[in-house]
XYZ file of C-alpha atoms in Angstrom:
523
model
C 9.489 -19.466 24.305
C 7.775 -16.968 21.888
C 8.050 -16.996 18.262
C 10.379 -13.621 18.112
C 13.002 -15.388 20.054
C 15.127 -17.056 17.445
C 17.255 -19.858 18.740
C 20.768 -19.726 18.747
C 20.636 -23.216 16.745
C 18.563 -21.918 14.250
C 20.686 -18.889 13.484
C 23.871 -21.255 13.131
C 21.849 -23.501 10.542
C 21.006 -20.358 8.663
C 24.713 -19.299 8.947
C 25.612 -22.847 7.561
C 22.606 -22.977 4.863
C 24.380 -19.421 3.754
C 28.001 -20.127 3.999
C 27.141 -23.326 1.923
C 25.576 -21.594 -0.741
C 28.382 -19.073 -1.251
C 27.726 -15.536 -1.818
C 27.994 -16.393 -6.026
C 24.385 -15.080 -7.034
C 24.248 -18.013 -10.093
C 23.941 -20.736 -7.218
C 20.531 -19.241 -6.539
C 19.595 -19.486 -10.319
C 15.926 -20.929 -10.138
C 13.903 -20.785 -13.148
C 9.988 -21.378 -13.057
C 8.624 -22.536 -16.761
C 5.581 -23.821 -17.254
C 4.619 -27.531 -17.552
C 8.613 -27.970 -17.246
C 8.940 -27.419 -13.432
C 12.264 -25.951 -11.847
C 15.535 -26.128 -13.509
C 18.341 -25.959 -10.977
C 21.774 -25.801 -10.721
C 23.715 -28.430 -9.039
C 24.703 -25.874 -6.191
C 20.670 -25.122 -5.680
C 20.269 -28.737 -5.469
C 22.779 -29.146 -2.774
C 21.000 -25.909 -0.998
C 17.649 -27.400 -1.311
C 18.848 -30.862 0.074
C 20.062 -29.068 3.537
C 17.080 -26.636 3.598
C 14.799 -29.510 2.878
C 16.594 -31.245 5.832
C 16.644 -28.302 8.023
C 12.954 -27.073 7.789
C 10.948 -30.228 6.445
C 11.443 -33.855 5.946
C 10.202 -33.587 2.454
C 9.989 -36.771 0.014
C 10.954 -36.564 -3.709
C 7.404 -36.725 -4.526
C 6.644 -34.071 -2.072
C 9.018 -31.637 -3.637
C 7.680 -32.421 -7.262
C 4.135 -31.619 -5.877
C 5.525 -28.171 -4.424
C 6.862 -27.860 -8.077
C 3.568 -28.800 -9.484
C 1.851 -25.844 -7.268
C 4.184 -23.544 -8.585
C 3.975 -24.114 -11.978
C 0.015 -23.708 -11.355
C 0.535 -20.708 -9.780
C 2.261 -19.364 -12.631
C -0.027 -20.589 -15.271
C -2.776 -18.509 -13.244
C -2.114 -14.916 -14.771
C -5.259 -14.983 -16.339
C -4.933 -11.309 -17.212
C -3.422 -12.282 -20.454
C -6.072 -15.191 -21.279
C -8.870 -13.404 -22.969
C -11.112 -16.465 -22.874
C -11.141 -16.995 -19.376
C -11.598 -13.333 -18.951
C -14.714 -13.318 -20.836
C -16.275 -15.749 -18.904
C -16.413 -14.121 -15.854
C -20.007 -13.891 -14.410
C -19.455 -12.682 -10.739
C -19.905 -8.576 -10.214
C -16.999 -8.658 -8.625
C -14.308 -10.268 -10.804
C -16.166 -8.345 -13.940
C -15.782 -5.098 -11.732
C -12.055 -5.682 -11.533
C -11.541 -6.881 -15.163
C -13.147 -3.947 -16.767
C -11.819 -1.183 -14.423
C -8.000 -2.749 -14.799
C -7.632 -4.169 -11.250
C -6.535 -7.573 -12.327
C -3.357 -8.876 -12.431
C -3.047 -12.722 -11.181
C -5.441 -15.130 -9.960
C -5.317 -18.595 -8.552
C -8.084 -21.115 -10.427
C -10.002 -17.707 -11.597
C -13.065 -19.683 -12.847
C -13.398 -21.480 -10.026
C -13.423 -18.570 -7.811
C -16.057 -16.779 -9.956
C -18.159 -19.755 -9.640
C -17.584 -19.513 -5.760
C -18.441 -15.779 -5.774
C -21.498 -16.284 -7.693
C -22.810 -19.001 -5.169
C -21.985 -17.020 -2.315
C -23.188 -13.292 -3.198
C -26.010 -12.292 -0.995
C -27.119 -10.434 1.978
C -27.746 -13.509 4.346
C -25.381 -14.141 7.045
C -23.272 -17.131 5.839
C -23.432 -16.747 2.257
C -20.808 -13.794 1.451
C -17.334 -14.870 0.711
C -14.906 -13.157 2.981
C -11.460 -11.985 1.636
C -8.953 -10.498 3.449
C -6.023 -7.853 2.801
C -3.155 -6.969 4.936
C -1.449 -3.480 6.115
C 1.907 -3.479 7.975
C 1.851 -0.750 10.186
C 5.287 0.547 9.256
C 3.901 4.375 9.399
C 1.229 6.197 10.928
C -0.646 6.674 7.780
C -1.272 4.837 4.426
C -0.760 6.768 1.136
C -1.951 6.675 -2.180
C 0.401 3.732 -3.183
C -2.198 1.574 -0.758
C -5.601 3.080 -2.458
C -5.643 0.615 -5.236
C -6.017 -2.341 -2.723
C -8.591 -0.265 -0.639
C -10.691 0.107 -3.611
C -10.814 -3.626 -4.068
C -11.907 -4.241 -0.884
C -14.501 -1.457 -1.670
C -15.718 -3.332 -4.903
C -15.816 -6.249 -2.839
C -18.024 -4.929 -0.073
C -20.269 -3.645 -2.918
C -20.555 -6.689 -4.510
C -21.952 -8.040 -1.217
C -19.029 -10.092 0.157
C -16.966 -9.522 3.436
C -13.994 -7.410 3.682
C -11.458 -7.898 6.389
C -9.049 -5.795 6.995
C -5.603 -7.128 8.368
C -3.626 -4.776 10.372
C -0.006 -6.303 10.559
C 0.919 -5.595 14.345
C 2.720 -8.904 14.467
C 4.497 -9.058 11.237
C 5.755 -5.475 11.850
C 7.759 -6.546 14.087
C 9.762 -9.007 11.573
C 9.438 -6.305 8.261
C 8.549 -7.663 4.920
C 11.568 -7.862 2.793
C 9.613 -7.863 -0.395
C 11.245 -5.090 -2.588
C 13.722 -3.873 -0.290
C 17.460 -3.475 -0.673
C 18.222 -3.794 2.598
C 16.649 -5.081 5.950
C 13.777 -2.695 7.321
C 14.944 -0.780 10.877
C 13.082 -2.666 13.402
C 10.254 -0.837 15.050
C 9.324 -0.622 18.946
C 6.227 -2.029 20.056
C 5.317 1.771 21.028
C 5.576 2.699 17.434
C 3.948 -0.321 15.966
C 0.859 0.523 18.383
C 0.938 4.441 17.464
C 1.135 3.505 13.695
C -1.664 1.030 13.702
C -3.688 3.486 15.478
C -2.985 5.420 12.525
C -3.774 3.654 9.625
C -7.148 2.317 11.005
C -8.547 5.587 10.572
C -9.011 5.438 7.125
C -10.427 2.296 6.446
C -13.834 3.734 7.325
C -13.563 6.152 5.039
C -14.344 3.386 2.408
C -15.818 0.340 3.972
C -19.120 -0.167 6.001
C -17.793 -1.624 9.484
C -20.552 -2.733 12.009
C -20.387 -0.939 15.504
C -18.427 -3.637 16.982
C -16.871 -6.666 15.478
C -19.312 -9.226 17.263
C -22.190 -7.066 15.785
C -21.357 -7.896 12.226
C -24.358 -9.376 11.193
C -24.975 -8.438 7.971
C -22.924 -10.675 5.570
C -20.732 -7.641 4.057
C -20.022 -5.778 7.286
C -16.420 -5.136 6.959
C -14.292 -6.336 10.028
C -10.653 -5.283 10.935
C -8.102 -7.708 12.521
C -4.812 -7.512 14.028
C -2.458 -10.550 13.397
C -0.611 -9.770 16.582
C -3.253 -11.120 18.571
C -2.203 -14.702 17.441
C 1.437 -14.293 16.369
C 2.372 -12.995 19.695
C 0.908 -16.293 21.728
C 2.502 -18.718 19.289
C 5.160 -20.989 20.957
C 8.163 -21.221 18.963
C 9.437 -24.541 19.169
C 5.303 -25.914 18.633
C 5.014 -23.485 15.841
C 8.581 -25.167 13.934
C 7.180 -28.504 14.920
C 3.646 -27.967 13.275
C 4.236 -25.696 10.488
C 8.126 -25.642 9.462
C 7.215 -29.041 8.036
C 5.055 -27.612 5.445
C 7.714 -25.360 4.060
C 11.152 -26.209 2.252
C 14.131 -23.915 1.684
C 13.956 -24.732 -2.197
C 10.729 -23.538 -2.590
C 11.283 -20.405 -0.718
C 14.717 -19.633 -2.261
C 12.690 -19.649 -5.704
C 10.695 -16.245 -4.375
C 11.821 -13.142 -6.279
C 12.098 -11.254 -3.025
C 14.931 -13.487 -2.091
C 16.459 -13.962 -5.400
C 16.812 -10.092 -5.986
C 18.676 -9.960 -2.347
C 21.197 -12.236 -2.992
C 21.708 -11.530 -6.450
C 22.716 -7.901 -5.237
C 24.882 -9.955 -2.252
C 23.090 -7.988 -0.160
C 22.575 -9.732 3.696
C 18.969 -11.308 4.081
C 18.635 -11.795 7.833
C 17.144 -15.088 8.921
C 14.276 -12.884 10.719
C 12.689 -11.348 7.331
C 13.084 -15.130 6.069
C 10.309 -15.804 8.397
C 7.869 -13.076 7.286
C 6.952 -15.313 4.068
C 5.846 -18.316 6.487
C 4.042 -15.829 9.153
C 2.072 -14.199 6.243
C 0.917 -17.576 4.858
C -0.063 -18.873 8.448
C -2.342 -15.468 8.889
C -4.375 -16.947 5.856
C -4.500 -20.142 7.603
C -5.425 -18.425 10.929
C -8.101 -16.136 9.033
C -9.702 -18.816 7.555
C -10.235 -20.512 10.574
C -11.180 -17.864 12.575
C -13.680 -15.736 10.357
C -13.778 -18.178 6.932
C -11.593 -16.012 4.434
C -11.258 -17.934 1.387
C -9.113 -15.173 -0.766
C -6.400 -13.226 -0.497
C -6.064 -9.784 -1.906
C -2.373 -8.156 -2.127
C -0.051 -6.608 -4.613
C 1.732 -8.743 -7.712
C 4.958 -8.445 -5.429
C 3.096 -10.593 -3.166
C 2.119 -13.201 -5.032
C 4.669 -16.116 -3.845
C 4.075 -15.378 -0.327
C 0.092 -15.409 -1.258
C 0.410 -18.744 -2.834
C 2.348 -20.245 -0.171
C -1.006 -19.658 2.177
C -2.882 -21.007 -0.150
C -1.010 -24.121 -0.243
C -0.559 -24.166 3.571
C -4.680 -24.252 4.121
C -4.709 -27.059 1.793
C -2.045 -29.143 3.666
C -3.454 -28.409 7.093
C -7.084 -28.257 6.657
C -7.730 -29.420 3.455
C -9.241 -25.901 2.781
C -9.522 -24.472 -0.931
C -8.175 -21.048 -0.700
C -7.440 -18.483 -3.427
C -5.172 -15.570 -4.193
C -5.740 -12.682 -6.361
C -3.272 -9.584 -7.009
C -3.665 -6.219 -8.319
C -0.903 -4.711 -10.668
C 2.097 -2.692 -9.050
C 0.573 0.889 -10.324
C 3.055 3.220 -12.003
C 2.511 6.489 -13.470
C 2.851 7.080 -17.147
C 6.674 8.573 -16.570
C 7.344 5.329 -14.721
C 7.293 6.933 -11.250
C 5.996 4.894 -8.351
C 2.455 5.731 -7.317
C 1.774 7.565 -4.111
C 5.145 9.096 -4.282
C 5.950 12.898 -5.668
C 9.072 14.935 -5.447
C 7.048 16.880 -2.463
C 6.800 13.810 -0.381
C 4.455 11.052 0.104
C 0.658 11.444 -0.790
C -0.756 10.749 2.534
C -4.450 9.696 3.494
C -4.703 10.868 6.680
C -5.736 14.502 6.914
C -3.454 15.360 9.733
C -0.485 14.556 7.642
C -1.838 16.044 3.997
C -4.822 18.644 3.631
C -7.472 17.640 1.545
C -6.393 20.859 -0.917
C -3.019 18.947 -1.021
C -4.760 15.763 -1.804
C -7.190 17.160 -4.474
C -4.220 18.839 -6.465
C -2.252 15.737 -6.179
C -5.499 14.089 -8.371
C -5.329 17.316 -10.574
C -1.992 17.370 -11.440
C -2.155 13.692 -12.965
C -0.640 13.184 -16.358
C -2.913 13.429 -19.186
C -1.767 9.828 -20.145
C -2.708 8.496 -16.593
C -6.458 10.384 -16.230
C -8.518 7.717 -17.798
C -6.697 4.930 -16.108
C -6.810 6.792 -12.503
C -10.597 7.724 -13.274
C -11.427 3.833 -13.526
C -9.281 2.829 -10.711
C -9.860 5.679 -7.809
C -13.682 6.612 -8.565
C -17.083 4.923 -9.076
C -18.003 6.700 -12.191
C -19.648 4.451 -14.465
C -17.698 3.169 -17.042
C -20.016 4.263 -19.976
C -19.349 8.210 -18.358
C -15.528 7.446 -18.342
C -15.445 6.037 -21.673
C -16.881 9.013 -23.035
C -13.663 11.024 -21.642
C -11.230 8.852 -23.638
C -11.084 11.282 -26.662
C -10.748 14.214 -24.780
C -7.760 16.437 -25.527
C -6.402 19.992 -24.328
C -8.828 22.202 -22.365
C -11.467 19.108 -21.823
C -8.756 16.678 -20.492
C -8.136 19.559 -17.738
C -12.102 18.900 -17.120
C -11.503 15.076 -16.637
C -8.546 15.915 -14.314
C -10.818 18.021 -11.985
C -13.526 15.250 -12.211
C -10.750 12.837 -10.901
C -9.850 14.961 -8.402
C -13.187 15.667 -7.191
C -14.273 12.101 -7.051
C -11.067 10.969 -5.382
C -10.994 13.787 -2.391
C -14.624 13.454 -1.623
C -14.457 9.592 -1.305
C -11.609 10.420 1.324
C -12.407 13.357 2.674
C -16.227 14.164 2.025
C -18.389 16.393 -0.429
C -18.113 19.257 1.992
C -14.417 20.418 1.177
C -14.867 20.771 -2.341
C -16.881 23.873 -2.049
C -14.021 25.272 -0.480
C -11.032 23.727 -2.410
C -12.863 25.420 -5.667
C -12.672 28.552 -4.343
C -9.178 28.700 -2.938
C -8.327 27.294 -6.735
C -10.245 30.223 -8.269
C -8.538 32.881 -6.374
C -4.896 31.051 -6.580
C -4.822 30.010 -10.194
C -7.283 32.298 -12.072
C -6.010 35.588 -11.301
C -8.268 36.416 -7.983
C -6.315 38.743 -5.557
C -3.674 41.450 -6.257
C -0.090 40.115 -6.962
C -1.670 36.285 -6.679
C -2.333 37.039 -3.011
C -4.652 34.137 -1.594
C -7.883 35.040 -0.761
C -9.706 32.067 0.645
C -7.238 29.957 2.820
C -9.477 27.625 4.040
C -8.380 23.992 3.210
C -4.837 24.876 2.907
C -1.738 23.389 4.736
C -1.614 25.219 8.152
C 1.096 25.532 10.879
C 1.202 27.640 13.899
C 3.434 30.208 15.488
C 3.905 32.141 18.781
C 4.828 35.939 19.213
C 8.004 34.733 21.448
C 9.091 32.391 18.420
C 8.837 35.856 15.999
C 10.537 37.871 18.011
C 12.888 39.345 17.586
C 14.891 37.616 14.747
C 11.788 35.852 13.616
C 11.774 32.515 11.746
C 13.270 32.013 8.543
C 11.623 31.130 5.429
C 13.161 27.859 4.451
C 12.085 26.519 7.593
C 8.573 27.515 7.362
C 8.712 26.179 3.842
C 9.498 22.660 4.699
C 7.307 22.934 7.619
C 4.134 23.673 5.550
C 5.233 20.531 3.055
C 6.138 23.160 0.397
C 9.453 22.176 0.186
C 11.238 18.747 0.302
C 14.264 20.319 2.292
C 15.768 23.628 3.216
C 18.054 23.556 0.322
C 14.961 22.819 -1.751
C 13.290 26.003 -0.305
C 16.048 28.097 -0.676
C 16.232 27.314 -4.403
C 12.544 28.183 -4.746
C 13.022 31.372 -3.093
C 16.465 31.851 -5.779
C 14.230 31.288 -9.019
C 11.512 33.715 -7.657
C 8.702 31.447 -7.180
C 8.287 32.131 -3.418
C 5.852 34.254 -2.012
C 4.436 35.838 1.131
C 0.894 37.676 0.873
C 1.707 37.924 -2.782
C 4.787 39.688 -2.411
C 7.819 37.987 -3.851
C 10.484 36.490 -1.147
C 13.979 37.655 -2.501
C 16.568 36.719 0.311
C 16.869 32.912 1.554
C 18.365 34.327 4.301
C 14.934 36.660 5.558
C 12.704 35.625 8.253
C 9.042 36.222 9.087
C 8.482 38.480 12.021
C 5.651 39.936 14.199
C 6.136 42.746 11.708
C 4.649 40.848 8.798
C 1.381 40.234 11.042
C 0.987 44.069 11.300
C 2.237 43.798 15.206
C -0.176 41.215 15.943
C -3.374 42.665 14.274
C -3.323 40.042 11.620
C -3.997 36.457 12.454
C -2.587 34.484 9.387
C -0.330 35.059 6.823
C -0.180 32.991 3.425
C 3.146 31.776 1.611
C 3.303 30.288 -1.999
C 5.452 28.118 -3.637
C 5.039 28.579 -7.475
C 1.784 29.042 -8.894
C -0.287 25.936 -7.503
C 0.804 25.220 -3.953
C 0.075 27.522 -0.840
C 0.279 27.342 3.026
C -0.681 29.437 5.822
C 0.962 30.667 9.015
C -1.317 31.566 11.563
C -0.400 33.199 14.786
C -1.207 31.803 18.109
């Protein structure tokens, strides 16, 4: 029996646990306090007792030890401890500290010592650290870039990055931060997504030609947790590793508490995700010597479980380090805009639109983003901190150039700058775009254009210049839509073969406002 096949008895046990707990959010009120331990209501004690019997044969001493581990994890928020931060010596951690990547770390100074001892180019000397990415879409977006930059800094410090693709855990779905259960993905979709997200890492990390050829101590490797998770026997896994987890501890995780506080369903399938993530750390330590897991601050509980599992099963000394969840100065989640996600794959978002995203950074975020998403020396960035007005716009162009060249290469910058020059600085009659290289592009045939053509709202939507047809119609009604520099006034109008001069022209340009444009090319 494979891991993905939940038995009826376990489902019944989970149902019993849920019904015993009731639907009162207060029943799950668990507050972690430093040097005090977990404060529970009587209901939580009763639930924890059931959970302990169901998932583990834990003694009171073992439960107390778990609480000590959780308190130790809570006390490891070293970003608030100036004294500990000032003692850092390793190039990797000092870089993360100085550029704003550090949020939490277990045993920070101990990890710093280990990094100092293991920083070198000889085989076996480098420390191996991993970061996991579930295959929930066929491209990563800018929200994942903070984590990728940490891997890049790790490698530049002489250590080995391990990119873990969650081909196995994607079949379960990470409940962290979700108001409801994720839609389950098919194996075919997960495979397609895995192939899509794998492309971007080669832009930021140096991989050996083949994984087995990773002779340099800092060569990156990429692995898929489906390779080991799909081979597990459900009963064997429960017997060997289920004893290492107790329900009372898992109930304390924020991802669980938030869902239960909202009285939202939390499936047994999702409940297993945190166990699988912890097991991944153990497996990566055994296979590749990984001793450090990297991630976002919302993953802290799951990551500490992996640290603890390694200690319990193998006596391994493992570490967890998180970066802050990044939001813009106006409170928006990084990676999402009104126009949709800022994808990293070029087949999902053009290099021009990617550049534009960074160019449109809020003034208050510019310096922070220069530190996080470029490799400019800090001394150079600090000189820009007092820039205002037109000067801060120059800093934004530096940010856009550096971030775009890292992902798409420096070659695209010349074309992007030429396009910007003609679009935004008065080039071309009536705002017509003279250079279309680097702009998002779609294709139409003469058959599609005849006899009625393709309506403009559909074209703006396909080009990513509008988030919906309704949004496109509002754009036209507001006078912000143009075809070849001429204002489009009728929201029901269509692009026809006549707009291509009967087929003589190969492409036309659509504009949405002053800063966005796209190309429709005739095939």
